[in-house]
Short mmCIF file of C-alpha atoms in Angstrom, two decimals:
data_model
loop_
_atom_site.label_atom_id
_atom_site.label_comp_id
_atom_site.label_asym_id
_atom_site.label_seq_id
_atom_site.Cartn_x
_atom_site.Cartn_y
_atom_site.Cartn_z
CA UNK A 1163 111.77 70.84 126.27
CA UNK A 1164 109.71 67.34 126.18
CA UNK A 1165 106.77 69.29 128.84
CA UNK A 1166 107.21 72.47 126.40
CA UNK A 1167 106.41 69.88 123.30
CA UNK A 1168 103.85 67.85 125.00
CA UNK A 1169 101.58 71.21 125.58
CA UNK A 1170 102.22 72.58 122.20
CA UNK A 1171 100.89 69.16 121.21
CA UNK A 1172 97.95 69.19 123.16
CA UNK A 1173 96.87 73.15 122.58
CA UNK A 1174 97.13 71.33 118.56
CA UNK A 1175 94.93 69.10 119.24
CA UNK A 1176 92.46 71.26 121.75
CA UNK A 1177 92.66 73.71 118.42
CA UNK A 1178 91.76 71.26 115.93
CA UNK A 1179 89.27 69.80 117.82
CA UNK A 1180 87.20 72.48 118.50
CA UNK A 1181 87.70 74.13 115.15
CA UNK A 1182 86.57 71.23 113.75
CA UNK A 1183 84.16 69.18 115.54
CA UNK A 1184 82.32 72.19 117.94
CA UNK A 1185 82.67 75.48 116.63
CA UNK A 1186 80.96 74.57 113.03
CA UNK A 1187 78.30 73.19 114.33
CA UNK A 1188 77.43 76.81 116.42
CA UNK A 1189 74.57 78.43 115.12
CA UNK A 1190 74.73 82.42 116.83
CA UNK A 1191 72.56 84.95 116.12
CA UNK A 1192 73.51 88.29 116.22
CA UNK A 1193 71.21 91.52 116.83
CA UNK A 1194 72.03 94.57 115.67
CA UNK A 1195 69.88 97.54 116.36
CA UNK A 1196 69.49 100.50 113.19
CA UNK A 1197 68.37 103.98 113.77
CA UNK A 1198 67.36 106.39 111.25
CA UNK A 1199 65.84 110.01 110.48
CA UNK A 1200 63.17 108.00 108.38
CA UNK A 1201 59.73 108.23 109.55
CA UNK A 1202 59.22 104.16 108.85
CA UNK A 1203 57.40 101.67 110.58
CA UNK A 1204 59.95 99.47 112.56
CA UNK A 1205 61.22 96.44 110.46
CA UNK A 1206 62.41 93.24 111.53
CA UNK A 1207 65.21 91.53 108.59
CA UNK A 1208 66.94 88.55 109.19
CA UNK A 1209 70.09 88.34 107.17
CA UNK A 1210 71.84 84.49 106.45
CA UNK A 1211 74.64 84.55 104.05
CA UNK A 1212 77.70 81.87 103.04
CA UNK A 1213 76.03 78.78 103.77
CA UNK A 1214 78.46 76.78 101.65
CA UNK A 1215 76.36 73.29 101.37
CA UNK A 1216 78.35 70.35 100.12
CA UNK A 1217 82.22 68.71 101.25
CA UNK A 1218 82.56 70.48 104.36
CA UNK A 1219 78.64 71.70 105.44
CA UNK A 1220 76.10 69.37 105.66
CA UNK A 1221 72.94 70.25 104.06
CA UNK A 1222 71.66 69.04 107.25
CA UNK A 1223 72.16 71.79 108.54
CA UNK A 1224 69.57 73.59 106.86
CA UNK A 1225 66.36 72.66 108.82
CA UNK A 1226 68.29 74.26 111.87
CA UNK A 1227 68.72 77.34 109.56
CA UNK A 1228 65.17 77.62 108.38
CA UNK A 1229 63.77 76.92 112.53
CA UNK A 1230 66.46 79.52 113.91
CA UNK A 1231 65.23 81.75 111.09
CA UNK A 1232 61.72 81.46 112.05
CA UNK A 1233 62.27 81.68 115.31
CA UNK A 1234 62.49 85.43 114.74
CA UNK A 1235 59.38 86.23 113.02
CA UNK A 1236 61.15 88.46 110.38
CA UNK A 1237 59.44 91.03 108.03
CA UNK A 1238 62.39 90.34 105.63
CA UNK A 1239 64.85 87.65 104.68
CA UNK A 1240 67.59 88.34 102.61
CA UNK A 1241 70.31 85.77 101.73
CA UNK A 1242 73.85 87.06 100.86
CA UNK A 1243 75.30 84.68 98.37
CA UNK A 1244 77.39 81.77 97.69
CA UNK A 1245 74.91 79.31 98.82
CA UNK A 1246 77.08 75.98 97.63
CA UNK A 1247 80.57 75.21 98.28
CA UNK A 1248 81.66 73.60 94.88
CA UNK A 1249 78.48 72.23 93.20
CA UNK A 1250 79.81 69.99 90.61
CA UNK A 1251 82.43 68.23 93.03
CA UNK A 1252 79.47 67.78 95.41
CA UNK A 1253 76.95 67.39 93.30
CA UNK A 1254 76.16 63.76 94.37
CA UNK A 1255 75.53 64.35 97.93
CA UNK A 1256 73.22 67.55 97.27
CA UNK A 1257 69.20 66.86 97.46
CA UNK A 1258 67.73 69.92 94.96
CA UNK A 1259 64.12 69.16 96.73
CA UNK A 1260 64.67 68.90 99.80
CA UNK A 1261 66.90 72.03 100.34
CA UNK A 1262 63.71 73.70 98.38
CA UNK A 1263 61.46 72.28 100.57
CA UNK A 1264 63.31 73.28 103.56
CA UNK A 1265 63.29 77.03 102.27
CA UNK A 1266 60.25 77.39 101.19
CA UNK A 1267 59.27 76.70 105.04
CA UNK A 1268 61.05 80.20 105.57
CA UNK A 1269 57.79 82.55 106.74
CA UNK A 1270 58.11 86.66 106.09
CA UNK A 1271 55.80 89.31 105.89
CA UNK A 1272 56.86 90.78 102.99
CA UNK A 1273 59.20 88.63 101.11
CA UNK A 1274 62.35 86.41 101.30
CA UNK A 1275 65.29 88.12 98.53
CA UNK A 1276 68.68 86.76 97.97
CA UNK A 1277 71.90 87.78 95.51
CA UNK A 1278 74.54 85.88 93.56
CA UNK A 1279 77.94 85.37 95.09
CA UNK A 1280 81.06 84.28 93.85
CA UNK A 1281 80.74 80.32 94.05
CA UNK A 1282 77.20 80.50 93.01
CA UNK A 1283 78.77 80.89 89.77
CA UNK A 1284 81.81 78.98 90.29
CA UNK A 1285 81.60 74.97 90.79
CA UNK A 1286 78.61 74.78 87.97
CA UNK A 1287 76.26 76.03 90.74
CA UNK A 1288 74.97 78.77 88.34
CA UNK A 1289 73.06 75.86 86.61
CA UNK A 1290 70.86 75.20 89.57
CA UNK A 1291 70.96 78.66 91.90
CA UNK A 1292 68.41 80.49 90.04
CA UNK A 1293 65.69 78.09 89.78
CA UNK A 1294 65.99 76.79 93.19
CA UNK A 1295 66.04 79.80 94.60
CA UNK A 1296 63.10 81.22 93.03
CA UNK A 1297 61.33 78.21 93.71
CA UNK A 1298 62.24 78.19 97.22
CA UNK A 1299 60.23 81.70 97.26
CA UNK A 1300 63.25 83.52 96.70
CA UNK A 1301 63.23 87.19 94.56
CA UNK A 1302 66.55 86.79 93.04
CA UNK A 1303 68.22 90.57 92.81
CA UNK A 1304 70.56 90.86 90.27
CA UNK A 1305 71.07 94.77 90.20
CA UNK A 1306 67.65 95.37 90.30
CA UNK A 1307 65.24 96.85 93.61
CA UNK A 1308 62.32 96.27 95.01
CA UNK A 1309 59.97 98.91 97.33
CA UNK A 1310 59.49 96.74 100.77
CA UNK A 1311 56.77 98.71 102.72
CA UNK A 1312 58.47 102.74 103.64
CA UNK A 1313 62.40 101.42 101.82
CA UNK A 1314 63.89 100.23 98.97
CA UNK A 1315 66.08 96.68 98.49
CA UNK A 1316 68.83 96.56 96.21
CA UNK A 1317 70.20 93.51 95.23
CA UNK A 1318 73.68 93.42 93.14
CA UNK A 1319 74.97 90.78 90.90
CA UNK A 1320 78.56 89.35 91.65
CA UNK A 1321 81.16 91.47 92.13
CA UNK A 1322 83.78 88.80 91.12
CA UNK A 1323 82.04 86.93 88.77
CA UNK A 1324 79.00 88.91 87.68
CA UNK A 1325 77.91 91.35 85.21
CA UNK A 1326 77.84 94.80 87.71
CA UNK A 1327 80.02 97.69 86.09
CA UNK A 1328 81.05 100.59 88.16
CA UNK A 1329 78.29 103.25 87.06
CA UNK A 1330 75.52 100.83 88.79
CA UNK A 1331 77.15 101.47 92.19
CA UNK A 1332 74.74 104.94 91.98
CA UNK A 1333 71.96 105.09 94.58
CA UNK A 1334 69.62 107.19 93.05
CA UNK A 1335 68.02 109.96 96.28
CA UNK A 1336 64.55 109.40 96.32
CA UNK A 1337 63.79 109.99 100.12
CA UNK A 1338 63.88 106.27 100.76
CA UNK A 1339 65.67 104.40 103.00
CA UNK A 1340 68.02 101.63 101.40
CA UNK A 1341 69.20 98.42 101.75
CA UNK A 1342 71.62 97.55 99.90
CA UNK A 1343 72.61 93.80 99.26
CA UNK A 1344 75.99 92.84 97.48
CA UNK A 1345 78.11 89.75 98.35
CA UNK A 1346 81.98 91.33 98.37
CA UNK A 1347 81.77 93.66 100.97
CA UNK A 1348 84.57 95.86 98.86
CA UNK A 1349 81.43 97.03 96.99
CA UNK A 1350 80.90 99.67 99.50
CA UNK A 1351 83.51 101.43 98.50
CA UNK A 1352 81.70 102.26 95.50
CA UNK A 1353 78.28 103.74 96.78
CA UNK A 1354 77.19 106.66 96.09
CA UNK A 1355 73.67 107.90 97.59
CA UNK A 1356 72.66 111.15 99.55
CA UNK A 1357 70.18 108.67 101.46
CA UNK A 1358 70.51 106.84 104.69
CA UNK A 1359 71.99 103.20 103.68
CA UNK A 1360 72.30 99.91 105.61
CA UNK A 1361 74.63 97.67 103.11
CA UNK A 1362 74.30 93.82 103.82
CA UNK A 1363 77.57 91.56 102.71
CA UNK A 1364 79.21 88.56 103.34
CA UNK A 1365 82.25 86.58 101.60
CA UNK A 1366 84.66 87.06 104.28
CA UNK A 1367 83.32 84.36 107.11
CA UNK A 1368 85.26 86.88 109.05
CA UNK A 1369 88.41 85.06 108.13
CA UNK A 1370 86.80 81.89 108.96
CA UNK A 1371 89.96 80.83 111.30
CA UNK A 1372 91.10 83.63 113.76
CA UNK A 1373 94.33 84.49 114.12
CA UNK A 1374 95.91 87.36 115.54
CA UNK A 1375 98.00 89.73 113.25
CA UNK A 1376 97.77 87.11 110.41
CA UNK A 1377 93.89 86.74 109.58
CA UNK A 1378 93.25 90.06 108.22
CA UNK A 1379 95.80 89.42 106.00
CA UNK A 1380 94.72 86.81 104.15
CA UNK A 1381 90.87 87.90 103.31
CA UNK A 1382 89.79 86.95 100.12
CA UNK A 1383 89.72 88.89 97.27
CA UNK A 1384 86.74 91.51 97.50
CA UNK A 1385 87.10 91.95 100.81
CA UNK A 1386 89.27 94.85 101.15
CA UNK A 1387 89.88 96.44 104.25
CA UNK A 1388 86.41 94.80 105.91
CA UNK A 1389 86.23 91.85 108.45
CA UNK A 1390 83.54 91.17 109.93
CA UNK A 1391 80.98 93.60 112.13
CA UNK A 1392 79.75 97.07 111.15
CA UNK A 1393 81.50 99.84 109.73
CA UNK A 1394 80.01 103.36 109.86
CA UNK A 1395 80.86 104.64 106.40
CA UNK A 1396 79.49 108.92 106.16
CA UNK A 1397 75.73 107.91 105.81
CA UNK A 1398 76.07 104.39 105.24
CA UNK A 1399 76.46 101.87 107.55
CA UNK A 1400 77.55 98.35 106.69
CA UNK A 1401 77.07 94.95 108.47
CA UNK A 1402 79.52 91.94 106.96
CA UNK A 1403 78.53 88.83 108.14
CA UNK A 1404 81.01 85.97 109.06
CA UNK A 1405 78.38 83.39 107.01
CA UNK A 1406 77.25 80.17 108.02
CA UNK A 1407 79.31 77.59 106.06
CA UNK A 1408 83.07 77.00 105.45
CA UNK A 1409 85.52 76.34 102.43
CA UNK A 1410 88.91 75.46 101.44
CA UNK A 1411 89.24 73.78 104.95
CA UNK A 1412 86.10 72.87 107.44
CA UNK A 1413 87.22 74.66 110.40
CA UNK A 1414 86.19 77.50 112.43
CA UNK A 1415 87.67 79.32 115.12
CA UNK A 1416 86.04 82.55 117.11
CA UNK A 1417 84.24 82.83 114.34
CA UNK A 1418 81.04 80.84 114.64
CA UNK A 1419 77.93 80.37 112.57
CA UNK A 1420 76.21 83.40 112.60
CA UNK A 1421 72.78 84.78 111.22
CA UNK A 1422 71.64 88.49 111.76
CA UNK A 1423 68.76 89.68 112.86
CA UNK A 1424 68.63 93.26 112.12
CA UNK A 1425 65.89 95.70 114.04
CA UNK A 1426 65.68 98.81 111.85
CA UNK A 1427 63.48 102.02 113.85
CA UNK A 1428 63.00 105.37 113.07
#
């Protein structure tokens, strides 16, 4: 019994450990390859969501965000939402120009977009996210589009917290290819659109802690029945990211850092 509790002890602390002091501090990226009936010019978008600055991500962090991103040479950059953790509890510890100056370093072809997300109203955030974004060289999308070279980028507002009623979810067929950019991957559920779709979302951090049986469980509300990964949905397919950052505690476990870089061809 003592050799049975002196293991369990030490696969604890092996657990926390990594969780905690290795895992976070991961930065993955992950390439997923799109094909559609589109004739379009091959696009390269890099998609970072859930960064979570404050208590338990450094802003730090973000000049290894902004070099990884680079790295790439995207067309596009999108950002998924929920940028800080809790702004007004972190508040102090949170440098407004330099995380601006850090993004604005972010080099596209055609643009850098981002969304709300649920703690970018929460936590007093709202006060800041707009302006910093857009003067980071952000296009904030708040259920609005914008034509990106042969598609079209929609951008929704919060699902939780935001102004987006039901009738919005309505993809108008215009023999475009869409992306489609809303924070709660839930949302999806909602689409409607003869088109080809590629739906970008976050929230989840795919469960942020992995475990077996019990994680998908526990998703936060908005999630629904989505993880993390892609999900073919008819003639949509959807990506949810497992974000960047953490909250409620700063662990991670088989579920590192991630940032997508997304190759769409015809």
């Amino acid at each position: 019994m003592k050799k049975i509790i002196r293991m369990l002890i030490i696969i604890i602390v092996l657990f926390l450990s990594y969780s905690y002091l290795i895992e976070p501090r991961l930065l993955v990226i992950k390439g997923i390859d799109i094909k559609t009936n589109f004739d379009i010019n091959d696009l390269k978008i890099v998609f970072f969501t859930d960064t979570h600055f404050g208590k338990y991500y450094n802003q730090s962090n973000l000049e290894k965000i902004v070099d990884t991103i680079n790295s790439e040479a995207p067309d596009v950059v999108i950002f998924g939402g929920d940028f800080f953790d809790n702004y007004i509890r972190d508040s102090d510890n949170l440098d407004s120009d330099y995380i601006t100056s850090e993004l604005q370093k972010i080099n596209t072809v055609y643009g850098k977009f981002a969304v709300m997300g649920n703690h970018d109203y929460g936590g007093g955030a709202l006060k800041i996210y707009e302006q910093l974004m857009e003067n980071s060289g952000f296009t904030l999308l708040k259920n609005e589009n914008m034509i990106i070279k042969d598609l079209k980028i929609t951008g929704y507002d919060d699902y939780l917290l935001g102004q987006t009623d039901s009738s919005g979810y309505s993809i108008a067929d215009d023999g475009m290819y869409n992306i489609i950019v809303t924070h709660e991957p839930i949302t999806a559920n909602s689409f409607t659109s003869n088109s080809e779709n590629l739906i970008l979302s976050g929230h989840t951090h795919g469960g942020q802690v992995t475990i077996p049986f019990l994680t998908d469980k526990i998703m936060p509300k908005g999630s629904g029945e989505y993880v993390k990964g892609i999900y073919n949905l008819g003639n949509s397919t959807l990506f949810v990211s497992s974000g960047i950052g953490m909250t409620i505690l700063p662990f991670r476990f088989l579920n590192p850092p991630e940032i997508a870089v997304i190759n769409i061809n015809p």
